Amino acid sequence: MVEIKTADELNKKFLREGMWPTIFCNGCGHGVVLEYTFWALEELGLDMDKVIFASGIGCSSRLPGYINADGLHTTHGRAIAFATGIKAANPDFHVIIFTGDGDCAGIGGNHFIHAARRNIDMTVIMINNFIYGMTGGQLAPTAPLGSIATTAPYGNIEHPFDISNLACALGANYVARWGVSHPYQPIKSIKEGLEKRGFSLLEFLAPCPTAYGRRNKLGDIKKHWAWYDDNTILIEDYEKIMKYGTEEEKAQVKDKIQLGVFQDIQKPGFFESYEKLVDRLREKETKAKEGKK
Amino acid sequence: MTEVMIDTGNYIAAKAAVMCKPDVVAAYPITPQTTLVEGIAKYLATGEYKGEYICVESEHSAMAACIGASATGVRTFTGTSSHGLLLMHEMLHWAALARLPVIMCNINRVVGPGWNIWADENDSISQRDTGWIQFYCSSNQEIFDTIIQSFKLGEHEKISLPVMISYNAFILSHTSMPVFVPNQKDVDAFLPNRAPKWKLDPDNPITFGNIILPAEYEKVRLDMQKSHEYAKKLILEISKEWKQRFGRYHGDLLEFYKCDGADYILLSMGAIGAESKAAIDNLRKEGLKFGLARVRCFRPFPKEEILKLSKKADLIVIDRNISPGMEGALFTEVKASLYDNTDAKVCGFIAGLGGKDVPFGDIEKMCKKVINGKARHIEWFGLEGV
């Protein structure tokens, strides 16, 4: 196998170039997340014939179309349900879901909740841009308070969903959140998520300059990307300040969005438990038959 | 005073809906419906719309919210398209069986997979049996007029049924046309307040949706059927009244165009219906006796009128939909209307699926194929590379 060293070589291997140009706007974060995913796949050396992508509706859900691999572009919010079926039929495949905040936390919220709770073996990459980008900038359930959207012209008054926190509460095996401006940590996290049996969530904060940045006056693309650095903090730093910091320091970081690995546990995944259940019952049945003899 | 508004089908629909003063609008965005509900939101911001506007998290919830609101006796409106309509499917049955007159625009868009956002009528055709009254419009003016007429129709005490006003994606939804907009006073005079026979009311508690046994359920279905039959008469009356009050008429169940003395009558719906008029004009110029009966109301279906047409002429049907394993839905319905009662020949075409354009020239070609005896009983027109 040829060792891949540059992004160009990486793209040649993983991108379905016939689908170019992409639908993404200038300054969009989706391509970066795709690139991180490619690096993770490459570094893990996964057999791409055993990796399947699924997605729902929205800008992020267009990603599987650009990947030179099997993909299922499904209906709004339902990618996780489709992916559950894929995994059930192909337990040794890696199933990766690309989804957005509207798709995963909005219309598809229930599928997300139950897949995480049942610890279904899949890797969900949720790209959170705080907005329904494709339909023109309606308020997403993850949008920070005060956000301006076409459906919230005077500022959002609905409390946002913290989807990573929710996944932790549901007992997902692996939960991490990163911004698109972190070059290395996300790749490591995607790798860890892919290697984990059970449910993993990778949440990426990504700018949508067209539908979100513009309305919220976040400035040009450079400033918009910088917003994510100014308004986020690593979990470790946050905890340190909350424990040892001054009141002033605490006040400064209180409302920042935390980034890092939130949860890394090893509960048995659904299919793992299911296989054990089947084995146990088969064994019982065999014993009963032997007893009759 | 009547004013002229030049705008897209969606913004025109928003204007019409707001003029009917719905108390609750609940919606979820989907291309190509988005600008319709955005339009209503704009009127909310200017104060022209004074009702409640709910942004929900899915189309299923949008219809559920409209059903809940409608059960309290108020007027409700929503809009959707394609997969949004399909996601509502359960709630569509519910609204109709609960006899709640929710009024909804559906912008006809292709159903995936094979994601595609252009015009195709399979989304609403597949909701045919939900009990909703279904209109198909062919111009922005007709969209405007039909929405207001639909509130009066659906909320009528002998109807009490939801109404779906369908129009083609982009061809109408995003195309600007001049539309006459009457003044509010005249709309108010035409459209009475909703006065349901029963509603959720703390002073007189009732429960919607209880369990009922087979014998009673059958009666519920029969009553629904009777209301659809009655709607056929009422649509005629309402269209007539609209003509008297506002001077405009788009037909009632059907719109007839140059049908007198026609040897062949074309039946089509939606935007193809409008394009068909241009085709008929050209064919008539060539001395070919063609007429058009544009199907405006698909449910209830105007079977009696279509049977009458078949006594005078042979029929040609164009469907922008397909019921796989059978044929175009309108074609099937037209033939069923004629069963055992006529010698008319009927030819069917499938055209314009996936949003493919169906210009008048193509419609003329279809008609000429029929005259020349070259048309098969049913055929797919203009398939590329097949």
XYZ file of C-alpha atoms in Angstrom:
679
model
C 0.000 0.000 0.000
C 1.286 3.457 -0.906
C 1.744 5.623 2.122
C -0.344 8.769 1.950
C 1.413 11.918 3.099
C -0.432 14.864 1.596
C -4.024 16.047 1.479
C -3.903 15.750 -2.318
C -3.018 12.085 -2.135
C -5.657 11.593 0.529
C -8.320 13.220 -1.637
C -7.334 11.137 -4.664
C -7.945 8.020 -2.618
C -11.182 8.939 -0.859
C -12.971 11.600 -2.899
C -15.454 10.832 -5.638
C -14.187 13.564 -7.898
C -16.949 13.139 -10.461
C -19.333 14.740 -7.973
C -17.362 17.984 -7.869
C -17.868 20.871 -7.485
C -19.466 20.521 -4.068
C -22.537 22.430 -2.913
C -20.638 24.026 -0.029
C -20.297 27.805 0.293
C -17.082 29.696 0.926
C -16.018 29.382 4.539
C -18.204 26.343 5.252
C -16.750 23.870 7.745
C -18.103 20.674 6.211
C -15.138 19.970 3.942
C -12.796 20.172 6.910
C -14.773 17.536 8.799
C -14.694 15.338 5.712
C -10.922 15.742 5.543
C -10.574 14.789 9.232
C -12.659 11.701 8.566
C -10.446 10.732 5.623
C -7.296 11.067 7.750
C -8.846 8.939 10.480
C -9.864 6.249 7.998
C -6.426 6.324 6.407
C -4.537 6.180 9.687
C -6.676 3.282 10.904
C -6.134 1.551 7.565
C -9.774 0.449 7.418
C -10.880 -1.650 4.463
C -13.132 0.793 2.595
C -15.170 -2.120 1.285
C -16.283 -2.563 4.871
C -17.166 1.058 5.605
C -20.653 2.374 4.823
C -21.803 5.972 5.149
C -25.361 7.054 5.829
C -26.875 10.514 5.989
C -30.210 12.316 6.182
C -31.060 15.740 4.781
C -29.153 18.982 4.877
C -25.737 20.222 3.781
C -23.832 17.728 5.965
C -25.904 14.902 4.558
C -24.470 15.553 1.126
C -21.037 14.359 2.311
C -21.443 10.607 1.559
C -22.033 11.530 -2.089
C -18.515 12.938 -2.261
C -16.858 9.844 -0.811
C -15.624 7.006 -2.944
C -17.445 4.376 -0.861
C -20.901 2.934 -0.331
C -23.370 5.499 0.962
C -27.056 5.857 1.702
C -28.542 9.352 1.457
C -31.807 8.939 3.328
C -34.769 11.020 4.529
C -34.718 13.935 6.923
C -33.614 12.863 10.400
C -33.798 9.126 9.781
C -30.189 8.268 8.881
C -29.581 6.626 12.251
C -32.603 4.357 11.800
C -31.409 3.300 8.340
C -27.894 2.833 9.723
C -29.196 0.536 12.471
C -30.488 -1.748 9.734
C -27.194 -1.611 7.847
C -25.300 -2.553 10.980
C -27.704 -5.346 11.917
C -27.223 -6.948 8.510
C -23.446 -6.325 8.421
C -22.150 -6.520 11.988
C -18.502 -6.448 10.892
C -18.902 -3.224 8.875
C -18.093 0.248 10.140
C -21.188 2.422 9.818
C -20.566 6.171 9.797
C -23.393 8.707 9.839
C -22.933 12.257 8.654
C -25.666 14.458 10.027
C -26.322 18.040 11.013
C -27.887 19.697 14.022
C -31.267 20.167 12.328
C -31.251 16.599 11.049
C -29.941 14.872 14.190
C -31.085 17.075 17.080
C -34.265 18.397 15.433
C -36.411 16.208 13.231
C -34.395 13.047 13.957
C -33.945 13.588 17.688
C -35.813 10.493 18.763
C -33.733 8.164 16.583
C -30.577 9.707 18.021
C -31.755 9.334 21.606
C -32.680 5.692 21.250
C -29.647 4.639 19.214
C -27.420 6.191 21.896
C -29.436 4.630 24.703
C -29.316 1.183 23.103
C -25.613 1.724 22.415
C -25.977 0.704 18.770
C -22.560 0.183 17.215
C -22.153 3.200 14.938
C -20.178 6.417 14.597
C -22.312 9.545 14.355
C -20.517 12.636 13.074
C -22.832 15.551 13.766
C -21.776 18.822 12.194
C -23.326 21.553 14.280
C -23.607 24.928 12.566
C -26.516 26.187 14.727
C -28.810 26.545 11.710
C -30.844 24.868 8.963
C -28.441 25.953 6.224
C -29.889 24.237 3.192
C -33.465 25.508 3.508
C -32.291 29.064 4.056
C -31.416 29.654 7.695
C -34.225 28.542 9.981
C -33.429 28.265 13.682
C -31.914 24.929 14.700
C -32.436 23.425 18.164
C -28.726 23.869 18.917
C -28.587 27.617 18.218
C -27.283 29.674 21.150
C -29.743 31.975 22.909
C -30.090 35.262 21.091
C -29.120 33.826 17.688
C -30.744 35.492 14.712
C -32.398 33.168 12.195
C -35.091 33.565 9.560
C -37.522 32.030 12.035
C -36.037 34.003 14.946
C -35.581 37.505 13.513
C -35.566 39.097 16.977
C -33.223 36.571 18.572
C -33.614 32.994 19.759
C -35.463 32.513 23.045
C -35.405 28.691 22.992
C -32.750 26.999 25.129
C -30.277 25.143 22.941
C -29.728 21.417 22.998
C -26.287 20.340 24.220
C -26.188 17.202 22.137
C -22.857 15.912 23.509
C -24.133 16.227 27.046
C -27.304 14.430 26.046
C -25.303 11.573 24.504
C -23.285 11.262 27.740
C -26.460 11.088 29.805
C -27.762 8.369 27.503
C -24.646 6.325 28.148
C -22.993 6.498 24.728
C -19.591 4.806 24.773
C -17.694 7.661 23.192
C -18.583 11.354 23.054
C -16.322 14.153 21.862
C -16.850 17.704 20.629
C -14.393 19.720 18.588
C -14.310 22.784 16.413
C -13.155 22.660 12.827
C -10.135 24.828 13.579
C -8.474 22.127 15.689
C -6.258 20.221 13.287
C -5.217 17.092 15.219
C -7.529 16.305 18.094
C -10.582 15.643 15.893
C -8.716 13.062 13.821
C -7.689 11.274 17.006
C -11.278 11.398 18.264
C -12.758 10.076 15.028
C -10.268 7.221 15.185
C -11.216 6.469 18.769
C -14.895 6.643 17.874
C -14.462 4.278 14.946
C -12.515 1.775 17.014
C -15.050 1.808 19.822
C -17.777 -0.819 19.879
C -21.125 0.728 20.746
C -22.375 4.232 20.055
C -19.963 7.097 19.413
C -20.828 10.721 18.812
C -18.419 13.213 17.303
C -19.895 16.683 17.409
C -18.167 19.325 15.308
C -18.852 23.012 15.681
C -18.648 24.314 12.134
C -19.274 27.758 10.706
C -22.075 28.439 8.239
C -21.149 31.925 7.022
C -24.049 32.070 4.557
C -27.020 31.219 6.760
C -25.718 31.867 10.290
C -22.658 34.124 10.185
C -24.215 36.719 7.938
C -27.376 37.178 9.999
C -25.522 37.139 13.310
C -22.987 39.698 12.125
C -20.042 37.438 12.876
C -17.989 39.301 10.302
C -16.033 37.937 7.367
C -15.090 34.295 7.114
C -11.838 34.726 9.031
C -13.604 36.471 11.912
C -16.401 33.892 11.859
C -13.898 31.063 12.223
C -12.155 33.003 14.998
C -15.514 33.206 16.836
C -15.228 29.490 17.441
C -11.804 29.906 19.067
C -12.979 32.820 21.214
C -16.145 31.112 22.396
C -14.902 27.627 23.155
C -12.670 26.170 25.867
C -11.076 22.787 26.428
C -12.858 20.713 29.050
C -9.645 20.416 31.097
C -9.101 24.194 31.134
C -12.719 24.806 32.005
C -12.587 22.424 34.933
C -9.303 23.847 36.177
C -10.662 27.394 36.162
C -13.908 26.364 37.802
C -11.897 24.660 40.553
C -8.980 27.015 41.104
C -9.737 30.201 39.153
C -10.724 33.612 40.408
C -14.339 34.764 40.247
C -13.412 36.946 37.295
C -11.867 34.026 35.411
C -14.891 31.873 36.200
C -17.239 34.526 34.847
C -15.189 34.698 31.660
C -15.447 31.001 30.838
C -18.859 30.231 32.319
C -20.753 30.446 29.038
C -18.093 29.079 26.723
C -18.727 25.882 24.818
C -16.526 23.073 26.106
C -14.455 21.006 23.698
C -12.778 17.681 24.208
C -13.609 14.086 24.991
C -16.651 14.022 27.264
C -17.077 10.302 27.650
C -14.948 7.264 26.925
C -16.393 4.115 28.481
C -16.869 0.536 27.431
C -20.438 -0.566 28.014
C -21.354 -3.552 25.849
C -22.895 -2.423 22.569
C -26.372 -3.532 21.515
C -25.255 -6.107 18.967
C -22.628 -7.490 21.334
C -25.312 -8.040 23.988
C -27.693 -9.388 21.390
C -25.181 -12.003 20.221
C -24.612 -13.066 23.838
C -28.372 -13.344 24.360
C -28.746 -15.542 21.295
C -25.813 -17.741 22.393
C -27.258 -18.123 25.877
C -30.682 -19.152 24.590
C -29.202 -21.547 22.032
C -27.109 -23.147 24.753
C -30.172 -23.496 26.946
C -32.092 -25.082 24.108
C -29.259 -27.500 23.359
C -29.059 -28.497 27.013
C -32.824 -29.043 27.163
C -32.656 -31.286 24.095
C -29.782 -33.256 25.579
C -31.727 -33.639 28.819
C -34.660 -35.163 26.905
C -32.396 -37.690 25.274
C -60.386 48.209 -3.882
C -58.766 45.398 -5.787
C -55.015 45.708 -6.166
C -52.609 43.864 -8.397
C -49.769 42.022 -6.690
C -46.925 40.619 -8.771
C -45.278 37.797 -6.906
C -44.382 34.108 -6.815
C -46.946 31.374 -6.229
C -45.689 30.880 -2.691
C -45.909 34.539 -1.670
C -49.312 34.797 -3.334
C -50.438 31.759 -1.328
C -49.130 33.401 1.860
C -51.140 36.529 1.081
C -54.313 34.515 0.466
C -53.851 32.488 3.647
C -53.298 35.597 5.765
C -56.396 37.254 4.296
C -58.396 34.279 5.607
C -57.126 35.135 9.117
C -56.138 31.688 10.354
C -55.734 31.573 14.127
C -52.867 29.093 13.982
C -50.184 28.369 11.381
C -47.700 25.578 12.192
C -44.987 24.761 9.694
C -41.607 23.206 9.036
C -39.428 24.277 6.109
C -38.880 22.167 3.009
C -37.811 23.231 -0.462
C -39.851 24.466 -2.412
C -42.412 25.345 0.278
C -40.092 27.479 2.406
C -40.968 30.867 0.935
C -44.681 30.222 1.520
C -44.311 29.985 5.286
C -41.635 32.668 5.238
C -44.208 34.893 3.566
C -46.655 34.268 6.405
C -43.904 34.996 8.939
C -43.294 38.289 7.182
C -46.964 39.225 7.592
C -46.672 38.264 11.263
C -43.772 40.694 11.598
C -45.679 43.528 9.905
C -48.750 42.843 12.020
C -50.907 41.972 9.032
C -51.165 38.400 10.319
C -52.430 38.331 13.876
C -52.637 34.612 14.630
C -50.199 32.220 16.299
C -47.243 31.011 14.259
C -45.563 27.819 15.485
C -42.178 26.604 14.237
C -42.178 22.882 14.886
C -39.492 20.190 14.591
C -41.035 18.109 11.793
C -43.938 18.050 9.351
C -45.618 15.335 11.382
C -45.670 17.798 14.275
C -46.817 20.634 12.006
C -49.946 18.724 11.051
C -50.436 17.462 14.617
C -50.306 21.059 15.873
C -52.844 22.136 13.236
C -55.101 19.228 14.214
C -54.881 20.147 17.893
C -55.637 23.776 17.161
C -58.442 22.939 14.764
C -60.061 20.686 17.392
C -60.470 23.732 19.611
C -62.598 25.264 16.894
C -60.184 27.740 15.375
C -59.015 28.229 11.782
C -55.702 26.617 10.811
C -53.359 26.685 7.841
C -50.066 25.060 6.877
C -47.966 24.239 3.852
C -45.579 21.496 2.854
C -44.171 19.551 -0.057
C -42.993 16.106 -1.133
C -41.322 14.252 1.758
C -42.882 16.693 4.196
C -46.296 15.620 2.971
C -45.289 11.968 3.138
C -44.107 12.399 6.722
C -47.527 13.892 7.519
C -49.323 10.885 6.073
C -50.558 9.489 9.389
C -51.769 12.924 10.450
C -53.518 13.498 7.104
C -55.759 10.517 7.773
C -56.247 11.785 11.295
C -57.304 15.298 10.265
C -59.808 13.936 7.760
C -61.327 11.264 10.007
C -61.511 13.705 12.913
C -63.374 15.974 10.439
C -61.091 18.915 11.065
C -60.886 21.447 8.216
C -57.157 22.124 8.206
C -56.288 23.982 5.002
C -52.903 23.214 3.478
C -50.890 24.087 0.406
C -48.778 21.301 -1.009
C -46.155 22.258 -3.509
C -45.930 19.240 -5.806
C -42.351 17.997 -5.760
C -40.611 14.765 -6.701
C -40.408 11.967 -4.141
C -36.949 10.436 -3.497
C -34.691 8.609 -3.564
C -33.110 9.992 -6.470
C -33.260 13.304 -4.571
C -34.793 15.947 -6.787
C -36.669 19.116 -5.935
C -38.623 19.723 -9.152
C -42.269 19.308 -10.080
C -44.012 15.944 -10.010
C -47.419 15.058 -8.619
C -46.648 11.711 -7.014
C -46.446 13.264 -3.542
C -50.084 14.351 -3.349
C -51.435 11.603 -5.610
C -50.147 9.104 -3.069
C -52.287 10.880 -0.427
C -55.407 10.323 -2.539
C -57.160 8.034 -0.065
C -56.605 10.070 3.095
C -60.005 11.760 2.813
C -58.640 15.217 1.991
C -60.291 17.311 -0.682
C -57.617 17.902 -3.325
C -57.300 20.839 -5.741
C -54.618 21.244 -8.412
C -53.941 24.812 -9.538
C -52.575 26.066 -12.831
C -51.810 29.749 -12.141
C -50.921 32.023 -9.249
C -54.341 33.682 -9.486
C -55.981 30.294 -9.170
C -53.802 29.492 -6.135
C -54.921 32.734 -4.489
C -58.603 32.237 -5.237
C -58.632 28.511 -4.407
C -57.095 29.002 -0.961
C -59.838 31.405 0.085
C -62.519 29.215 -1.480
C -61.073 26.181 0.320
C -61.586 27.678 3.773
C -65.233 28.227 2.969
C -65.558 24.730 1.528
C -63.688 22.772 4.191
C -65.301 24.592 7.105
C -68.852 24.253 5.735
C -70.978 22.356 8.255
C -71.875 19.644 5.744
C -68.248 19.142 4.736
C -65.948 19.518 7.758
C -62.987 18.118 5.872
C -59.391 19.226 5.343
C -58.467 20.658 1.957
C -55.144 20.383 0.128
C -54.310 22.958 -2.534
C -51.535 21.598 -4.738
C -49.401 23.465 -7.236
C -46.252 22.553 -9.140
C -42.819 23.201 -7.644
C -40.958 26.177 -9.141
C -43.185 26.356 -12.251
C -45.705 28.095 -9.991
C -44.169 28.229 -6.501
C -41.207 30.367 -7.559
C -42.546 32.100 -10.656
C -43.940 35.616 -10.444
C -47.254 36.469 -12.066
C -49.671 39.359 -11.600
C -52.555 38.473 -9.314
C -55.672 40.450 -8.459
C -55.990 40.771 -4.708
C -59.425 41.841 -3.426
C -59.742 44.044 -0.384
C -60.029 42.500 3.058
C -63.617 43.603 3.577
C -64.785 41.683 0.526
C -62.902 38.565 1.590
C -64.453 38.839 5.068
C -67.907 39.142 3.506
C -67.282 36.007 1.420
C -65.741 33.931 4.188
C -67.727 33.546 7.400
C -66.036 32.757 10.714
C -65.571 29.083 11.429
C -68.468 27.736 13.486
C -67.852 24.042 14.170
C -70.650 21.870 15.516
C -68.316 20.443 18.126
C -64.982 21.488 19.564
C -62.763 21.154 22.617
C -64.409 23.492 25.051
C -63.889 23.522 28.847
C -67.542 24.483 29.342
C -68.753 21.501 27.392
C -66.138 18.750 27.683
C -65.926 16.202 24.864
C -63.178 13.778 23.828
C -61.923 13.445 20.281
C -60.557 10.180 18.952
C -62.121 7.624 21.262
C -62.312 3.932 20.472
C -65.331 2.996 18.367
C -66.609 -0.403 17.302
C -66.777 -1.641 13.696
C -70.440 -0.818 13.103
C -69.956 2.781 14.173
C -66.656 3.150 12.345
C -68.335 2.135 9.120
C -70.800 4.995 9.594
C -67.927 7.416 10.087
C -66.537 6.367 6.727
C -69.945 6.591 5.064
C -70.461 10.080 6.425
C -67.093 11.106 5.022
C -68.059 9.739 1.625
C -71.360 11.638 1.754
C -69.513 14.843 2.535
C -67.251 14.302 -0.458
C -70.315 13.778 -2.639
C -71.881 16.942 -1.243
C -68.618 18.811 -1.819
C -69.109 18.284 -5.556
C -72.235 20.462 -5.381
C -70.752 22.959 -2.988
C -67.611 23.498 -5.081
C -69.899 24.490 -7.948
C -71.801 26.938 -5.730
C -68.662 28.434 -4.210
C -67.009 28.898 -7.618
C -70.196 30.584 -8.848
C -70.360 32.861 -5.833
C -66.674 33.732 -6.257
C -67.354 34.648 -9.873
C -70.257 36.871 -8.864
C -68.344 38.620 -6.105
C -64.885 38.866 -7.631
C -65.432 38.305 -11.348
C -62.995 35.447 -11.675
C -63.636 31.811 -12.484
C -61.160 28.971 -12.914
C -63.757 26.265 -13.383
C -65.217 24.274 -10.515
C -64.427 20.551 -10.418
C -63.172 20.858 -13.983
C -62.266 23.793 -16.141
C -63.579 23.460 -19.697
C -61.671 25.114 -22.511
C -62.913 24.977 -26.123
C -64.763 21.730 -25.482
C -67.730 22.683 -27.689
C -67.723 20.611 -30.834
C -64.477 18.913 -29.893
C -63.753 15.439 -31.226
C -61.016 14.908 -28.674
C -60.867 16.237 -25.139
C -57.605 16.454 -23.255
C -57.580 15.942 -19.478
C -54.652 17.189 -17.442
C -53.900 18.839 -14.094
C -51.711 21.530 -12.552
C -49.222 23.454 -14.652
C -49.598 21.017 -17.567
C -53.256 22.039 -17.521
C -52.285 25.656 -18.195
C -49.791 24.665 -20.876
C -52.485 22.529 -22.492
C -54.533 25.649 -23.303
C -51.751 26.944 -25.550
C -51.589 23.539 -27.219
C -55.358 23.503 -27.791
C -55.218 27.003 -29.348
C -52.571 25.850 -31.816
C -54.393 22.643 -32.676
C -57.621 24.560 -33.245
C -55.761 26.927 -35.584
C -54.837 23.889 -37.630
C -58.512 22.963 -37.754
C -58.120 20.060 -35.338
C -61.081 19.856 -33.007
C -59.483 19.541 -29.583
C -60.752 20.782 -26.248
C -59.411 20.746 -22.708
C -61.047 19.643 -19.471
C -58.519 20.591 -16.832
C -59.097 18.554 -13.690
C -59.099 21.100 -10.903
C -60.532 18.884 -8.193
C -59.095 15.369 -7.930
C -60.940 14.473 -4.714
C -63.894 14.403 -4.881
C -63.427 13.145 -8.438
C -65.749 14.619 -11.114
C -66.723 11.269 -12.597
C -70.205 12.328 -13.734
C -68.874 15.275 -15.746
C -66.141 13.155 -17.305
C -68.676 10.533 -18.335
C -70.693 13.312 -20.010
C -67.601 14.476 -21.921
C -66.986 10.953 -23.182
C -70.415 10.933 -24.879
C -69.207 13.712 -27.175
C -65.514 13.001 -27.666
C -62.610 10.628 -27.221
C -60.373 11.408 -24.275
C -56.636 11.921 -23.860
C -55.107 11.987 -20.394
C -51.708 13.365 -19.384
C -50.377 12.352 -15.980
C -47.398 13.888 -14.203
C -47.462 10.919 -11.851
C -47.294 7.165 -12.033
C -48.841 4.426 -9.946
C -46.187 1.773 -10.547
C -47.675 -1.515 -11.623
C -50.687 0.270 -13.141
C -50.544 3.623 -14.955
C -51.051 7.346 -14.356
C -53.545 7.957 -11.550
C -55.747 10.358 -13.512
C -55.863 7.911 -16.435
C -57.125 5.152 -14.146
C -59.748 7.392 -12.580
C -60.971 8.687 -15.933
C -61.436 5.175 -17.292
C -63.168 4.051 -14.095
C -65.627 6.940 -14.528
C -66.614 5.672 -17.975
C -66.971 1.993 -17.195
C -69.729 0.275 -19.185
C -71.356 3.568 -20.114
C -69.551 4.853 -23.173
C -67.813 3.874 -26.385
C -65.210 6.640 -26.104
C -61.584 5.718 -26.583
C -59.128 6.850 -23.919
C -55.386 7.266 -24.432
C -52.973 7.986 -21.600
C -49.569 9.641 -21.482
C -47.048 9.846 -18.668
C -45.035 13.052 -19.018
C -42.944 15.454 -16.996
C -41.874 13.126 -14.183
C -38.892 14.324 -12.145
C -39.671 17.913 -13.102
C -39.042 17.496 -16.822
C -40.594 20.369 -18.734
C -43.786 19.638 -20.672
C -44.118 22.519 -23.146
C -47.219 23.061 -25.313
C -45.348 21.730 -28.362
C -45.010 18.345 -26.684
C -48.678 18.357 -25.740
C -49.551 19.039 -29.403
C -47.342 16.107 -30.432
C -49.183 13.825 -27.987
C -52.539 14.938 -29.386
C -51.428 14.437 -32.975
C -50.146 10.967 -32.178
C -53.643 10.095 -31.042
C -55.318 11.462 -34.198
C -52.827 9.636 -36.399
C -53.636 6.392 -34.609
C -50.025 6.060 -33.525
C -50.589 6.375 -29.791
C -50.607 3.255 -27.712
C -53.206 2.814 -24.987
C -50.715 4.160 -22.466
C -47.303 5.564 -23.213
C -44.407 7.444 -21.656
C -43.869 10.569 -23.690
C -40.471 11.944 -24.613
C -38.221 9.548 -22.713
C -34.645 10.399 -23.591
C -32.410 7.650 -24.915
C -35.061 4.924 -24.634
